[in-house]
Tab-separated table of C-alpha atoms in Angstrom:
chain	number	residue	atom	x	y	z
U	266	UNK	CA	117.374	136.442	69.801
U	267	UNK	CA	118.536	139.847	70.921
U	268	UNK	CA	116.951	142.017	73.585
U	269	UNK	CA	115.531	144.655	71.265
U	270	UNK	CA	113.824	142.081	69.042
U	271	UNK	CA	112.282	140.308	72.008
U	272	UNK	CA	111.041	143.556	73.522
U	273	UNK	CA	109.536	144.598	70.202
U	274	UNK	CA	107.764	141.266	69.829
U	275	UNK	CA	106.469	141.452	73.403
U	276	UNK	CA	104.988	144.885	72.823
U	277	UNK	CA	103.354	143.935	69.518
U	278	UNK	CA	101.866	140.663	70.784
U	279	UNK	CA	100.659	142.118	74.064
U	280	UNK	CA	98.754	144.893	72.270
U	281	UNK	CA	96.909	142.359	70.088
U	282	UNK	CA	95.342	140.685	73.130
U	283	UNK	CA	93.267	142.740	75.611
U	284	UNK	CA	94.538	142.820	79.175
U	285	UNK	CA	91.285	141.273	80.366
U	286	UNK	CA	91.990	138.176	78.243
U	287	UNK	CA	95.482	137.890	79.724
U	288	UNK	CA	93.928	138.058	83.199
U	289	UNK	CA	91.449	135.300	82.307
U	290	UNK	CA	94.323	133.127	81.079
U	291	UNK	CA	96.168	133.907	84.310
U	292	UNK	CA	93.243	132.654	86.392
U	293	UNK	CA	92.924	129.528	84.221
U	294	UNK	CA	96.624	128.771	84.637
U	295	UNK	CA	96.342	129.241	88.398
U	296	UNK	CA	93.448	126.781	88.630
U	297	UNK	CA	95.239	124.260	86.427
U	298	UNK	CA	98.319	124.678	88.599
U	299	UNK	CA	96.429	123.931	91.817
U	300	UNK	CA	94.662	120.858	90.421
U	301	UNK	CA	97.736	119.432	88.662
U	302	UNK	CA	100.178	120.101	91.493
U	303	UNK	CA	97.835	118.663	94.127
U	304	UNK	CA	97.170	115.495	92.143
U	305	UNK	CA	100.818	114.853	91.368
U	306	UNK	CA	101.963	115.588	94.925
U	307	UNK	CA	99.417	113.092	96.290
U	308	UNK	CA	100.541	110.429	93.828
U	309	UNK	CA	104.234	110.900	94.579
U	310	UNK	CA	103.639	111.003	98.345
U	311	UNK	CA	101.730	107.716	98.327
U	312	UNK	CA	104.201	106.101	95.937
U	313	UNK	CA	107.257	106.892	98.078
U	314	UNK	CA	105.474	105.917	101.309
U	315	UNK	CA	104.066	102.586	100.118
U	316	UNK	CA	106.371	99.625	99.577
U	317	UNK	CA	103.560	97.793	97.797
U	318	UNK	CA	103.786	100.289	94.914
U	319	UNK	CA	107.527	99.848	94.333
U	320	UNK	CA	107.196	97.902	91.083
U	321	UNK	CA	108.467	98.591	87.581
U	322	UNK	CA	105.242	99.991	86.147
U	323	UNK	CA	104.639	102.234	89.150
U	324	UNK	CA	108.200	103.523	88.920
U	325	UNK	CA	107.626	104.728	85.348
U	326	UNK	CA	104.275	106.277	86.200
U	327	UNK	CA	105.747	108.051	89.229
U	328	UNK	CA	108.516	109.399	86.966
U	329	UNK	CA	105.759	110.643	84.668
U	330	UNK	CA	104.018	112.357	87.583
U	331	UNK	CA	107.301	113.915	88.749
U	332	UNK	CA	107.705	115.527	85.337
U	333	UNK	CA	104.086	116.650	85.438
U	334	UNK	CA	104.687	118.183	88.860
U	335	UNK	CA	107.589	120.237	87.512
U	336	UNK	CA	105.550	121.225	84.469
U	337	UNK	CA	102.698	122.489	86.617
U	338	UNK	CA	104.553	123.991	89.589
U	339	UNK	CA	107.187	125.755	87.467
U	340	UNK	CA	105.632	126.162	84.036
U	341	UNK	CA	102.120	127.162	85.043
U	342	UNK	CA	103.382	129.430	87.812
U	343	UNK	CA	105.532	131.388	85.355
U	344	UNK	CA	102.650	131.518	82.882
U	345	UNK	CA	100.280	132.855	85.537
U	346	UNK	CA	102.681	135.613	86.565
U	347	UNK	CA	103.369	136.594	82.952
U	348	UNK	CA	99.639	136.590	82.153
U	349	UNK	CA	98.823	138.936	85.029
U	350	UNK	CA	101.719	141.153	83.919
U	351	UNK	CA	100.323	140.885	80.321
U	352	UNK	CA	103.805	140.345	78.855
U	353	UNK	CA	106.832	138.060	79.112
U	354	UNK	CA	108.800	139.259	82.104
U	355	UNK	CA	111.887	137.028	82.226
U	356	UNK	CA	113.840	138.418	79.262
U	357	UNK	CA	115.933	136.622	76.644
U	358	UNK	CA	117.694	134.029	78.761
U	359	UNK	CA	114.552	133.363	80.731
U	360	UNK	CA	112.724	132.710	77.482
U	361	UNK	CA	115.374	130.237	76.342
U	362	UNK	CA	115.513	128.489	79.732
U	363	UNK	CA	111.732	128.264	80.005
U	364	UNK	CA	111.351	127.000	76.445
U	365	UNK	CA	114.028	124.356	76.952
U	366	UNK	CA	112.586	123.120	80.243
U	367	UNK	CA	108.973	122.989	79.058
U	368	UNK	CA	109.924	121.293	75.792
U	369	UNK	CA	111.941	118.700	77.704
U	370	UNK	CA	109.121	118.005	80.179
U	371	UNK	CA	106.493	117.839	77.423
U	372	UNK	CA	108.530	115.407	75.318
U	373	UNK	CA	109.401	113.408	78.419
U	374	UNK	CA	105.706	113.085	79.208
U	375	UNK	CA	104.802	111.923	75.703
U	376	UNK	CA	107.683	109.432	75.612
U	377	UNK	CA	106.855	107.953	79.018
U	378	UNK	CA	103.169	107.695	78.123
U	379	UNK	CA	104.210	105.692	75.088
U	380	UNK	CA	106.488	103.227	76.878
U	381	UNK	CA	103.903	102.782	79.646
U	382	UNK	CA	101.313	101.874	77.011
U	383	UNK	CA	103.701	99.445	75.308
U	384	UNK	CA	104.676	97.941	78.668
U	385	UNK	CA	101.034	97.324	79.514
U	386	UNK	CA	100.493	95.800	76.066
U	387	UNK	CA	103.388	93.385	76.622
U	388	UNK	CA	102.081	92.492	80.069
U	389	UNK	CA	98.372	92.079	79.288
U	390	UNK	CA	98.550	90.618	75.779
U	391	UNK	CA	101.767	88.591	75.947
U	392	UNK	CA	101.811	87.881	79.703
U	393	UNK	CA	105.324	89.296	80.111
U	394	UNK	CA	106.550	91.903	82.521
U	395	UNK	CA	109.643	94.054	83.021
U	396	UNK	CA	111.767	94.261	86.140
U	397	UNK	CA	112.719	97.318	88.207
U	398	UNK	CA	116.146	97.599	86.565
U	399	UNK	CA	114.589	97.529	83.106
U	400	UNK	CA	112.118	100.214	84.150
U	401	UNK	CA	114.949	102.471	85.303
U	402	UNK	CA	116.876	101.938	82.067
U	403	UNK	CA	113.750	102.672	80.000
U	404	UNK	CA	113.097	105.845	81.995
U	405	UNK	CA	116.697	106.952	81.463
U	406	UNK	CA	116.408	106.337	77.710
U	407	UNK	CA	113.174	108.347	77.617
U	408	UNK	CA	114.948	111.165	79.446
U	409	UNK	CA	117.832	111.179	76.967
U	410	UNK	CA	115.428	111.041	74.007
U	411	UNK	CA	113.481	114.061	75.277
U	412	UNK	CA	116.668	115.890	76.243
U	413	UNK	CA	118.150	115.459	72.774
U	414	UNK	CA	115.260	117.218	71.067
U	415	UNK	CA	114.864	119.891	73.744
U	416	UNK	CA	118.497	121.059	73.524
U	417	UNK	CA	118.583	120.964	69.698
U	418	UNK	CA	117.411	124.607	69.391
U	419	UNK	CA	120.278	125.636	71.672
U	420	UNK	CA	122.671	124.122	69.130
U	421	UNK	CA	121.206	125.957	66.144
U	422	UNK	CA	118.418	123.679	64.939
U	423	UNK	CA	115.478	126.098	65.090
U	424	UNK	CA	115.247	128.300	68.196
U	425	UNK	CA	113.151	129.141	71.217
U	426	UNK	CA	111.051	132.259	70.754
U	427	UNK	CA	108.206	134.152	72.311
U	428	UNK	CA	104.960	132.390	71.436
U	429	UNK	CA	102.107	134.298	69.742
U	430	UNK	CA	100.227	134.833	72.986
U	431	UNK	CA	103.128	136.998	74.201
U	432	UNK	CA	103.405	135.503	77.689
U	433	UNK	CA	105.103	132.174	76.999
U	434	UNK	CA	108.160	130.838	75.190
U	435	UNK	CA	108.704	127.643	73.237
U	436	UNK	CA	110.005	126.232	69.946
U	437	UNK	CA	109.439	128.451	66.946
U	438	UNK	CA	106.469	126.444	65.684
U	439	UNK	CA	105.157	129.429	63.697
U	440	UNK	CA	108.484	129.807	61.867
U	441	UNK	CA	108.643	129.139	58.119
U	442	UNK	CA	112.425	129.059	57.691
U	443	UNK	CA	113.925	125.675	56.815
U	444	UNK	CA	115.518	125.098	60.223
U	445	UNK	CA	112.188	125.777	61.922
U	446	UNK	CA	110.165	123.705	59.456
U	447	UNK	CA	112.509	120.706	59.636
U	448	UNK	CA	112.590	120.807	63.430
U	449	UNK	CA	108.811	121.119	63.704
U	450	UNK	CA	108.210	118.289	61.235
U	451	UNK	CA	110.681	116.068	63.098
U	452	UNK	CA	108.883	116.758	66.359
U	453	UNK	CA	105.533	116.077	64.710
U	454	UNK	CA	106.513	112.671	63.338
U	455	UNK	CA	108.947	111.379	65.967
U	456	UNK	CA	107.519	112.983	69.101
U	457	UNK	CA	103.782	113.001	68.344
U	458	UNK	CA	102.637	110.798	65.450
U	459	UNK	CA	104.914	107.838	66.241
U	460	UNK	CA	104.073	107.842	69.990
U	461	UNK	CA	100.380	108.235	69.179
U	462	UNK	CA	100.530	105.209	66.861
U	463	UNK	CA	102.158	103.069	69.562
U	464	UNK	CA	99.636	104.223	72.170
U	465	UNK	CA	96.609	103.532	69.978
U	466	UNK	CA	97.907	100.119	68.923
U	467	UNK	CA	98.768	99.128	72.498
U	468	UNK	CA	95.452	100.124	74.043
U	469	UNK	CA	93.351	98.699	71.210
U	470	UNK	CA	95.094	95.349	71.658
U	471	UNK	CA	94.661	95.592	75.441
U	472	UNK	CA	90.963	96.302	74.986
U	473	UNK	CA	90.457	93.257	72.790
U	474	UNK	CA	92.391	91.070	75.213
U	475	UNK	CA	90.247	92.259	78.125
U	476	UNK	CA	87.095	91.797	76.054
U	477	UNK	CA	88.107	88.230	75.307
U	478	UNK	CA	88.834	87.715	79.003
U	479	UNK	CA	85.437	89.089	79.880
U	480	UNK	CA	83.691	86.582	77.617
U	481	UNK	CA	85.422	83.827	79.549
U	482	UNK	CA	85.052	85.320	83.044
U	483	UNK	CA	81.705	87.151	82.616
U	484	UNK	CA	83.123	90.165	84.452
U	485	UNK	CA	81.118	93.138	83.139
U	486	UNK	CA	82.252	95.568	85.857
U	487	UNK	CA	85.915	95.015	85.105
U	488	UNK	CA	85.426	95.388	81.347
U	489	UNK	CA	83.589	98.696	81.804
U	490	UNK	CA	86.275	99.950	84.177
U	491	UNK	CA	89.139	99.030	81.851
U	492	UNK	CA	87.375	100.319	78.735
U	493	UNK	CA	86.632	103.650	80.405
U	494	UNK	CA	90.207	104.002	81.618
U	495	UNK	CA	91.587	103.294	78.152
U	496	UNK	CA	89.194	105.840	76.647
U	497	UNK	CA	90.299	108.448	79.177
U	498	UNK	CA	93.958	107.809	78.384
U	499	UNK	CA	93.528	108.241	74.633
U	500	UNK	CA	91.227	111.268	74.882
U	501	UNK	CA	93.541	113.007	77.371
U	502	UNK	CA	96.555	112.490	75.120
U	503	UNK	CA	94.734	113.614	71.964
U	504	UNK	CA	93.043	116.552	73.671
U	505	UNK	CA	96.276	117.885	75.136
U	506	UNK	CA	98.678	117.505	72.227
U	507	UNK	CA	96.741	117.188	68.950
U	508	UNK	CA	95.761	120.879	68.560
U	509	UNK	CA	99.330	121.988	69.277
U	510	UNK	CA	100.825	119.457	66.856
U	511	UNK	CA	98.377	120.107	64.033
U	512	UNK	CA	98.689	123.881	64.357
U	513	UNK	CA	102.403	123.486	63.657
U	514	UNK	CA	101.662	121.081	60.792
U	515	UNK	CA	99.172	123.547	59.290
U	516	UNK	CA	101.775	126.306	59.318
U	517	UNK	CA	104.385	124.053	57.725
U	518	UNK	CA	102.027	122.968	54.931
U	519	UNK	CA	100.386	126.334	54.165
U	520	UNK	CA	103.404	128.558	54.911
U	521	UNK	CA	100.927	130.823	56.688
U	522	UNK	CA	102.179	131.946	60.083
U	523	UNK	CA	99.900	134.960	60.359
U	524	UNK	CA	97.665	133.446	63.031
U	525	UNK	CA	95.832	135.618	65.499
U	526	UNK	CA	97.412	135.278	68.958
U	527	UNK	CA	94.088	134.317	70.558
U	528	UNK	CA	93.610	131.443	68.112
U	529	UNK	CA	97.210	130.325	68.596
U	530	UNK	CA	96.730	130.472	72.380
U	531	UNK	CA	94.080	127.738	72.454
U	532	UNK	CA	96.487	124.865	71.601
U	533	UNK	CA	98.899	126.276	74.171
U	534	UNK	CA	96.260	126.227	76.913
U	535	UNK	CA	95.255	122.656	76.053
U	536	UNK	CA	98.886	121.525	76.124
U	537	UNK	CA	99.258	123.092	79.562
U	538	UNK	CA	96.379	120.873	80.744
U	539	UNK	CA	98.524	117.783	80.155
U	540	UNK	CA	99.960	117.610	83.728
U	541	UNK	CA	96.442	117.324	85.153
U	542	UNK	CA	95.255	114.096	83.581
U	543	UNK	CA	97.996	111.591	84.386
U	544	UNK	CA	97.716	111.378	88.192
U	545	UNK	CA	93.942	111.125	88.048
U	546	UNK	CA	93.845	108.550	85.242
U	547	UNK	CA	96.933	106.443	85.842
U	548	UNK	CA	96.809	106.175	89.614
U	549	UNK	CA	93.467	107.248	90.982
U	550	UNK	CA	91.601	104.701	88.859
U	551	UNK	CA	93.961	101.969	90.007
U	552	UNK	CA	92.559	99.694	92.719
U	553	UNK	CA	95.861	98.970	94.431
U	554	UNK	CA	96.795	102.635	94.580
U	555	UNK	CA	93.306	103.511	95.846
U	556	UNK	CA	93.684	101.162	98.782
U	557	UNK	CA	97.130	102.520	99.637
U	558	UNK	CA	95.954	106.106	99.345
U	559	UNK	CA	92.953	105.526	101.569
U	560	UNK	CA	95.277	104.066	104.224
U	561	UNK	CA	97.804	106.921	104.075
U	562	UNK	CA	95.430	109.804	103.404
U	563	UNK	CA	92.128	108.808	105.037
U	564	UNK	CA	91.046	112.440	105.152
U	565	UNK	CA	90.320	112.256	101.406
U	566	UNK	CA	87.717	109.545	101.984
U	567	UNK	CA	86.144	111.446	104.863
U	568	UNK	CA	85.791	114.514	102.662
U	569	UNK	CA	84.165	112.432	99.954
U	570	UNK	CA	86.992	113.136	97.529
U	571	UNK	CA	88.043	109.523	97.085
U	572	UNK	CA	86.496	106.202	96.197
U	573	UNK	CA	87.737	102.881	94.894
U	574	UNK	CA	86.972	102.347	91.250
U	575	UNK	CA	85.513	99.887	90.429
U	576	UNK	CA	83.297	99.668	93.545
U	577	UNK	CA	84.658	98.338	96.789
U	578	UNK	CA	82.690	95.137	96.462
U	579	UNK	CA	84.443	94.407	93.172
U	580	UNK	CA	87.980	95.346	94.186
U	581	UNK	CA	89.092	91.925	95.417
U	582	UNK	CA	87.630	90.225	92.366
U	583	UNK	CA	89.434	92.616	90.038
U	584	UNK	CA	92.715	92.013	91.848
U	585	UNK	CA	92.214	88.260	91.583
U	586	UNK	CA	91.572	88.498	87.848
U	587	UNK	CA	94.822	90.360	87.329
U	588	UNK	CA	96.712	87.916	89.507
U	589	UNK	CA	95.891	85.223	86.986
U	590	UNK	CA	98.073	87.165	84.547
U	591	UNK	CA	100.812	88.107	87.001
U	592	UNK	CA	101.223	88.038	90.762
U	593	UNK	CA	103.415	91.098	90.809
U	594	UNK	CA	101.061	93.740	89.459
U	595	UNK	CA	97.919	95.641	90.374
U	596	UNK	CA	94.710	96.342	88.505
U	597	UNK	CA	96.313	99.107	86.499
U	598	UNK	CA	95.905	98.842	82.736
């Protein structure tokens, strides 16, 4: 990517989208940034302060939230600035650096979501758990897996380019050359479809296990809580990454990369929502974390921004039910 080509692309793409639309996207990115950064900061603060949360599963989820924090605080901040400027402002090397970082964080998120789902499946269905050392090794392997794909364009397999919206950079998912097509298809199958399959299988099996448990224990509140949490997890994953993945698949199949920048921007915006969901789903619906958070940040309860879910009267019962499976975990599923 040379400077003249990038500048030409910036000018062409920026003219196809009205400035007012760029400003609207800028405001959206700012709001997403505030919500995502706040949620992830709260999660990480409580995790590092509370010794009760220093378990294997919480370690992996906190690693997930750390990546989400970087994605929101760095990625969304750059996007907001570029949107208000109405063009990409960081030049060639900035485009490559931004594309590499965001690709790494996105793939890291998807990979960690997958191993968390599988870990919960092993724990709930097979009554097995992993230790802290195993969690650290798994997190390291997820990091290396995401890093391998994110640096591939730097080594000549596809490339990072300005995205159709004109204010963001990423893999060349609108490219129709063989290197771009092969890279995009590899990402689709190994970094989206395969993780999605593991996540769906894991949570479906967890749901049936909990349903069976409910028949024995007659615990309707717990079943509703777990079922809702599982639904949130799947919908958040699909809503954030499916449009982006299938847009790339559509281009690969049809060989049609002449997509209007506004239409191509929608999957991008949804993907940028990904850092929001994890702290609110994975921690704030967890009874053990709720109790720790209310102790360390009581101001949230006073402001009416926090409540234990399920209700406070059910919290001890939910904890006891989980303790029958393992004495070293919380109510997180």
